[in-house]
mmCIF file of C-alpha atoms in Angstrom:
data_model
loop_
_atom_site.group_PDB
_atom_site.id
_atom_site.type_symbol
_atom_site.label_atom_id
_atom_site.label_comp_id
_atom_site.label_asym_id
_atom_site.label_seq_id
_atom_site.Cartn_x
_atom_site.Cartn_y
_atom_site.Cartn_z
ATOM 1 C CA UNK V 1 203.331 195.813 75.375
ATOM 2 C CA UNK V 2 206.420 194.580 73.594
ATOM 3 C CA UNK V 3 204.999 191.601 71.160
ATOM 4 C CA UNK V 4 206.312 189.099 68.790
ATOM 5 C CA UNK V 5 203.789 188.105 66.470
ATOM 6 C CA UNK V 6 204.076 184.787 64.342
ATOM 7 C CA UNK V 7 202.167 183.637 61.186
ATOM 8 C CA UNK V 8 200.636 181.242 60.507
ATOM 9 C CA UNK V 9 199.791 179.434 63.449
ATOM 10 C CA UNK V 10 199.831 176.626 61.628
ATOM 11 C CA UNK V 11 200.931 174.385 58.325
ATOM 12 C CA UNK V 12 199.855 171.261 57.054
ATOM 13 C CA UNK V 13 202.421 170.399 54.042
ATOM 14 C CA UNK V 14 202.918 167.403 51.630
ATOM 15 C CA UNK V 15 206.589 165.997 51.997
ATOM 16 C CA UNK V 16 208.874 167.591 49.960
ATOM 17 C CA UNK V 17 207.035 171.159 49.976
ATOM 18 C CA UNK V 18 208.241 174.365 51.039
ATOM 19 C CA UNK V 19 207.241 175.757 54.163
ATOM 20 C CA UNK V 20 207.891 179.310 55.703
ATOM 21 C CA UNK V 21 206.853 180.953 59.160
ATOM 22 C CA UNK V 22 207.200 185.053 59.416
ATOM 23 C CA UNK V 23 207.919 186.460 62.533
ATOM 24 C CA UNK V 24 207.062 190.182 63.424
ATOM 25 C CA UNK V 25 207.713 192.498 65.928
ATOM 26 C CA UNK V 26 205.847 196.108 67.107
ATOM 27 C CA UNK V 27 209.597 197.529 67.833
ATOM 28 C CA UNK V 28 213.257 197.139 67.121
ATOM 29 C CA UNK V 29 214.979 193.863 67.927
ATOM 30 C CA UNK V 30 218.865 193.925 68.540
ATOM 31 C CA UNK V 31 218.684 190.135 67.282
ATOM 32 C CA UNK V 32 216.303 187.205 66.864
ATOM 33 C CA UNK V 33 216.554 183.566 67.775
ATOM 34 C CA UNK V 34 214.897 180.554 66.589
ATOM 35 C CA UNK V 35 213.951 177.468 68.021
ATOM 36 C CA UNK V 36 212.350 174.192 67.145
ATOM 37 C CA UNK V 37 209.857 172.244 69.545
ATOM 38 C CA UNK V 38 209.246 168.549 68.666
ATOM 39 C CA UNK V 39 205.730 166.887 69.629
ATOM 40 C CA UNK V 40 206.516 166.535 73.680
ATOM 41 C CA UNK V 41 209.682 167.867 73.602
ATOM 42 C CA UNK V 42 211.257 171.276 74.595
ATOM 43 C CA UNK V 43 212.538 174.035 72.682
ATOM 44 C CA UNK V 44 215.887 174.003 71.250
ATOM 45 C CA UNK V 45 218.090 176.380 69.786
ATOM 46 C CA UNK V 46 218.494 176.576 65.945
ATOM 47 C CA UNK V 47 219.990 179.850 65.166
ATOM 48 C CA UNK V 48 220.315 183.835 65.881
ATOM 49 C CA UNK V 49 221.001 186.593 63.714
ATOM 50 C CA UNK V 50 222.038 189.732 64.906
ATOM 51 C CA UNK V 51 222.882 191.788 61.489
ATOM 52 C CA UNK V 52 220.361 193.869 59.698
ATOM 53 C CA UNK V 53 219.205 192.025 56.199
ATOM 54 C CA UNK V 54 221.252 189.041 57.803
ATOM 55 C CA UNK V 55 220.915 185.884 56.132
ATOM 56 C CA UNK V 56 222.157 182.176 57.621
ATOM 57 C CA UNK V 57 221.748 178.788 56.042
ATOM 58 C CA UNK V 58 221.844 175.484 57.764
ATOM 59 C CA UNK V 59 221.227 172.794 55.160
ATOM 60 C CA UNK V 60 217.350 173.003 54.082
ATOM 61 C CA UNK V 61 216.606 176.032 56.129
ATOM 62 C CA UNK V 62 217.228 179.349 55.439
ATOM 63 C CA UNK V 63 216.864 182.435 58.283
ATOM 64 C CA UNK V 64 216.526 186.158 57.579
ATOM 65 C CA UNK V 65 216.261 189.128 59.593
ATOM 66 C CA UNK V 66 215.030 191.886 57.700
ATOM 67 C CA UNK V 67 216.259 195.273 57.078
ATOM 68 C CA UNK V 68 214.800 197.331 59.785
ATOM 69 C CA UNK V 69 215.223 194.927 62.315
ATOM 70 C CA UNK V 70 211.822 194.476 63.178
ATOM 71 C CA UNK V 71 210.924 191.068 61.279
ATOM 72 C CA UNK V 72 212.557 187.647 60.180
ATOM 73 C CA UNK V 73 211.776 184.644 58.586
ATOM 74 C CA UNK V 74 212.519 180.738 58.367
ATOM 75 C CA UNK V 75 212.324 178.834 55.217
ATOM 76 C CA UNK V 76 212.944 175.050 54.926
ATOM 77 C CA UNK V 77 212.957 173.927 51.298
ATOM 78 C CA UNK V 78 211.737 170.439 50.552
ATOM 79 C CA UNK V 79 210.418 169.304 54.019
ATOM 80 C CA UNK V 80 210.996 166.137 55.130
ATOM 81 C CA UNK V 81 208.825 164.317 57.879
ATOM 82 C CA UNK V 82 211.735 164.790 60.581
ATOM 83 C CA UNK V 83 211.191 168.618 59.990
ATOM 84 C CA UNK V 84 207.639 168.259 62.330
ATOM 85 C CA UNK V 85 207.641 170.666 65.416
ATOM 86 C CA UNK V 86 206.500 174.077 66.271
ATOM 87 C CA UNK V 87 209.191 176.746 65.019
ATOM 88 C CA UNK V 88 209.616 179.343 67.532
ATOM 89 C CA UNK V 89 210.938 182.992 67.105
ATOM 90 C CA UNK V 90 212.471 185.159 69.933
ATOM 91 C CA UNK V 91 213.597 188.632 69.961
ATOM 92 C CA UNK V 92 215.562 189.948 72.187
ATOM 93 C CA UNK V 93 215.014 193.756 72.962
ATOM 94 C CA UNK V 94 217.799 195.795 74.576
ATOM 95 C CA UNK V 95 215.017 197.889 76.414
ATOM 96 C CA UNK V 96 213.601 195.439 78.100
ATOM 97 C CA UNK V 97 216.696 193.058 78.467
ATOM 98 C CA UNK V 98 215.151 190.106 77.486
ATOM 99 C CA UNK V 99 213.862 187.549 75.033
ATOM 100 C CA UNK V 100 210.096 187.650 73.954
ATOM 101 C CA UNK V 101 209.084 184.151 71.632
ATOM 102 C CA UNK V 102 206.475 184.246 69.525
ATOM 103 C CA UNK V 103 203.360 182.480 69.546
ATOM 104 C CA UNK V 104 204.898 179.672 67.213
ATOM 105 C CA UNK V 105 204.133 178.266 63.871
ATOM 106 C CA UNK V 106 203.133 174.651 64.384
ATOM 107 C CA UNK V 107 204.453 172.432 61.125
ATOM 108 C CA UNK V 108 202.713 169.320 60.039
ATOM 109 C CA UNK V 109 204.380 167.286 57.118
ATOM 110 C CA UNK V 110 202.002 164.627 55.203
ATOM 111 C CA UNK V 111 204.737 161.723 54.380
ATOM 112 C CA UNK C 1 226.429 166.101 77.499
ATOM 113 C CA UNK C 2 225.683 168.869 79.586
ATOM 114 C CA UNK C 3 222.067 169.128 79.750
ATOM 115 C CA UNK C 4 219.439 171.252 82.182
ATOM 116 C CA UNK C 5 217.487 168.753 84.443
ATOM 117 C CA UNK C 6 213.825 169.172 85.997
ATOM 118 C CA UNK C 7 212.162 167.628 88.275
ATOM 119 C CA UNK C 8 209.415 166.272 88.773
ATOM 120 C CA UNK C 9 208.797 165.281 84.955
ATOM 121 C CA UNK C 10 205.291 165.138 85.747
ATOM 122 C CA UNK C 11 202.967 166.036 88.646
ATOM 123 C CA UNK C 12 199.327 165.724 89.038
ATOM 124 C CA UNK C 13 197.692 167.578 92.398
ATOM 125 C CA UNK C 14 194.909 168.763 94.108
ATOM 126 C CA UNK C 15 193.812 172.421 93.591
ATOM 127 C CA UNK C 16 195.138 174.237 97.127
ATOM 128 C CA UNK C 17 197.785 171.951 97.500
ATOM 129 C CA UNK C 18 201.596 173.224 97.200
ATOM 130 C CA UNK C 19 203.313 172.331 94.242
ATOM 131 C CA UNK C 20 207.518 172.604 93.913
ATOM 132 C CA UNK C 21 209.543 172.349 90.621
ATOM 133 C CA UNK C 22 212.856 171.653 90.630
ATOM 134 C CA UNK C 23 215.788 172.728 87.858
ATOM 135 C CA UNK C 24 219.644 171.818 87.755
ATOM 136 C CA UNK C 25 221.156 174.198 84.644
ATOM 137 C CA UNK C 26 223.959 173.673 82.833
ATOM 138 C CA UNK C 27 227.243 173.919 85.348
ATOM 139 C CA UNK C 28 228.584 177.341 84.863
ATOM 140 C CA UNK C 29 225.469 178.713 83.306
ATOM 141 C CA UNK C 30 224.685 182.282 85.268
ATOM 142 C CA UNK C 31 221.291 182.957 83.822
ATOM 143 C CA UNK C 32 218.278 180.560 84.616
ATOM 144 C CA UNK C 33 214.917 181.177 83.615
ATOM 145 C CA UNK C 34 211.631 179.751 84.363
ATOM 146 C CA UNK C 35 208.610 179.416 81.390
ATOM 147 C CA UNK C 36 205.586 178.283 81.330
ATOM 148 C CA UNK C 37 203.531 177.280 77.982
ATOM 149 C CA UNK C 38 200.185 176.503 77.616
ATOM 150 C CA UNK C 39 198.228 175.978 74.410
ATOM 151 C CA UNK C 40 196.083 179.276 74.914
ATOM 152 C CA UNK C 41 199.159 181.733 75.852
ATOM 153 C CA UNK C 42 202.104 179.741 74.426
ATOM 154 C CA UNK C 43 205.464 180.151 75.888
ATOM 155 C CA UNK C 44 205.131 182.878 78.684
ATOM 156 C CA UNK C 45 208.450 184.094 80.570
ATOM 157 C CA UNK C 46 207.690 183.849 84.878
ATOM 158 C CA UNK C 47 211.071 185.217 85.875
ATOM 159 C CA UNK C 48 214.536 185.031 85.627
ATOM 160 C CA UNK C 49 217.813 185.008 87.595
ATOM 161 C CA UNK C 50 221.449 185.813 86.851
ATOM 162 C CA UNK C 51 224.085 184.992 89.375
ATOM 163 C CA UNK C 52 221.481 183.962 91.450
ATOM 164 C CA UNK C 53 219.886 187.217 91.746
ATOM 165 C CA UNK C 54 216.082 187.755 90.600
ATOM 166 C CA UNK C 55 216.190 190.132 87.652
ATOM 167 C CA UNK C 56 212.484 189.958 86.790
ATOM 168 C CA UNK C 57 209.676 188.312 88.144
ATOM 169 C CA UNK C 58 206.829 190.289 86.008
ATOM 170 C CA UNK C 59 205.575 187.295 84.293
ATOM 171 C CA UNK C 60 204.692 185.250 87.629
ATOM 172 C CA UNK C 61 201.296 185.855 89.590
ATOM 173 C CA UNK C 62 203.095 187.243 92.827
ATOM 174 C CA UNK C 63 199.923 185.722 95.268
ATOM 175 C CA UNK C 64 200.929 182.189 94.655
ATOM 176 C CA UNK C 65 204.474 181.620 92.511
ATOM 177 C CA UNK C 66 207.880 182.388 94.323
ATOM 178 C CA UNK C 67 210.997 181.510 92.634
ATOM 179 C CA UNK C 68 214.686 180.993 94.175
ATOM 180 C CA UNK C 69 218.047 180.018 93.596
ATOM 181 C CA UNK C 70 219.143 178.569 96.794
ATOM 182 C CA UNK C 71 222.177 177.807 95.203
ATOM 183 C CA UNK C 72 223.847 178.401 91.623
ATOM 184 C CA UNK C 73 223.255 174.300 90.559
ATOM 185 C CA UNK C 74 219.205 174.615 92.070
ATOM 186 C CA UNK C 75 216.280 176.807 91.104
ATOM 187 C CA UNK C 76 212.968 176.278 92.382
ATOM 188 C CA UNK C 77 209.523 177.192 91.548
ATOM 189 C CA UNK C 78 206.761 177.115 93.764
ATOM 190 C CA UNK C 79 202.881 177.556 93.315
ATOM 191 C CA UNK C 80 200.861 177.662 97.073
ATOM 192 C CA UNK C 81 197.873 177.346 96.615
ATOM 193 C CA UNK C 82 197.881 175.494 93.437
ATOM 194 C CA UNK C 83 194.582 175.978 91.004
ATOM 195 C CA UNK C 84 193.069 174.329 88.170
ATOM 196 C CA UNK C 85 194.531 177.366 85.807
ATOM 197 C CA UNK C 86 197.786 176.467 86.522
ATOM 198 C CA UNK C 87 197.622 173.592 84.735
ATOM 199 C CA UNK C 88 200.503 173.797 82.302
ATOM 200 C CA UNK C 89 204.411 172.604 81.190
ATOM 201 C CA UNK C 90 207.146 174.288 83.147
ATOM 202 C CA UNK C 91 209.884 174.930 81.531
ATOM 203 C CA UNK C 92 213.665 175.526 83.518
ATOM 204 C CA UNK C 93 216.330 177.545 80.461
ATOM 205 C CA UNK C 94 219.782 178.188 81.110
ATOM 206 C CA UNK C 95 222.147 180.400 79.655
ATOM 207 C CA UNK C 96 225.777 181.281 79.843
ATOM 208 C CA UNK C 97 226.589 185.162 80.379
ATOM 209 C CA UNK C 98 223.947 188.150 80.137
ATOM 210 C CA UNK C 99 222.553 189.448 76.760
ATOM 211 C CA UNK C 100 220.609 187.420 74.228
ATOM 212 C CA UNK C 101 222.848 184.326 74.508
ATOM 213 C CA UNK C 102 221.413 180.947 73.468
ATOM 214 C CA UNK C 103 219.151 179.289 75.775
ATOM 215 C CA UNK C 104 219.341 175.571 76.871
ATOM 216 C CA UNK C 105 215.912 174.350 77.918
ATOM 217 C CA UNK C 106 215.003 171.209 80.046
ATOM 218 C CA UNK C 107 212.457 168.511 79.466
ATOM 219 C CA UNK C 108 209.614 170.631 81.091
ATOM 220 C CA UNK C 109 207.650 169.632 83.979
ATOM 221 C CA UNK C 110 203.762 168.657 83.186
ATOM 222 C CA UNK C 111 201.257 170.036 86.037
ATOM 223 C CA UNK C 112 198.120 168.512 86.157
ATOM 224 C CA UNK C 113 196.076 170.487 88.765
ATOM 225 C CA UNK C 114 192.361 168.919 89.544
#
């Protein structure tokens, strides 16, 4: 079936280090969204990418959508303890008309 | 500010009992989703509605789960009878319009079935 894979499953970094999570789809996506879920909380929308090769930035966060619209990445520069949480990508597939969530990457930051 | 609300926030019940979870979407949002989150399976889409009509419930175990939208301000998810494997956090989310718009999640209902 349609799947959105996300790696790594966990990442434990020292505060100040960079962090990247990768998202890959078995099929072409019409767009991709990223969500953050703090421990004990609920997913919160971060951003949506629509165009092939699109790059968007939010302060220390950089989001990319691959040229083939099958992969995406989220990069955090100089992590802070407030970045702790699980980051999910979610791909929209026109064929199924629904959002498919990746398995998430859990980020832990050592102060 | 506008938020999705869910009740109850926590529910502990015994196997075999009926469980009803409620969700109030953001006023004006016409698409409502039910998700289940577990450590093993991650975030799974159970069902979703648009303009109160069920569009997709393929992710939902049909024999024991049912989802409805009695009106535009209330969505319900029922499990009858509940089983220990149903233990999870159930999230409701709402969105405005059809298509890939951002989803606003509620705080979730943590269900424990003993």
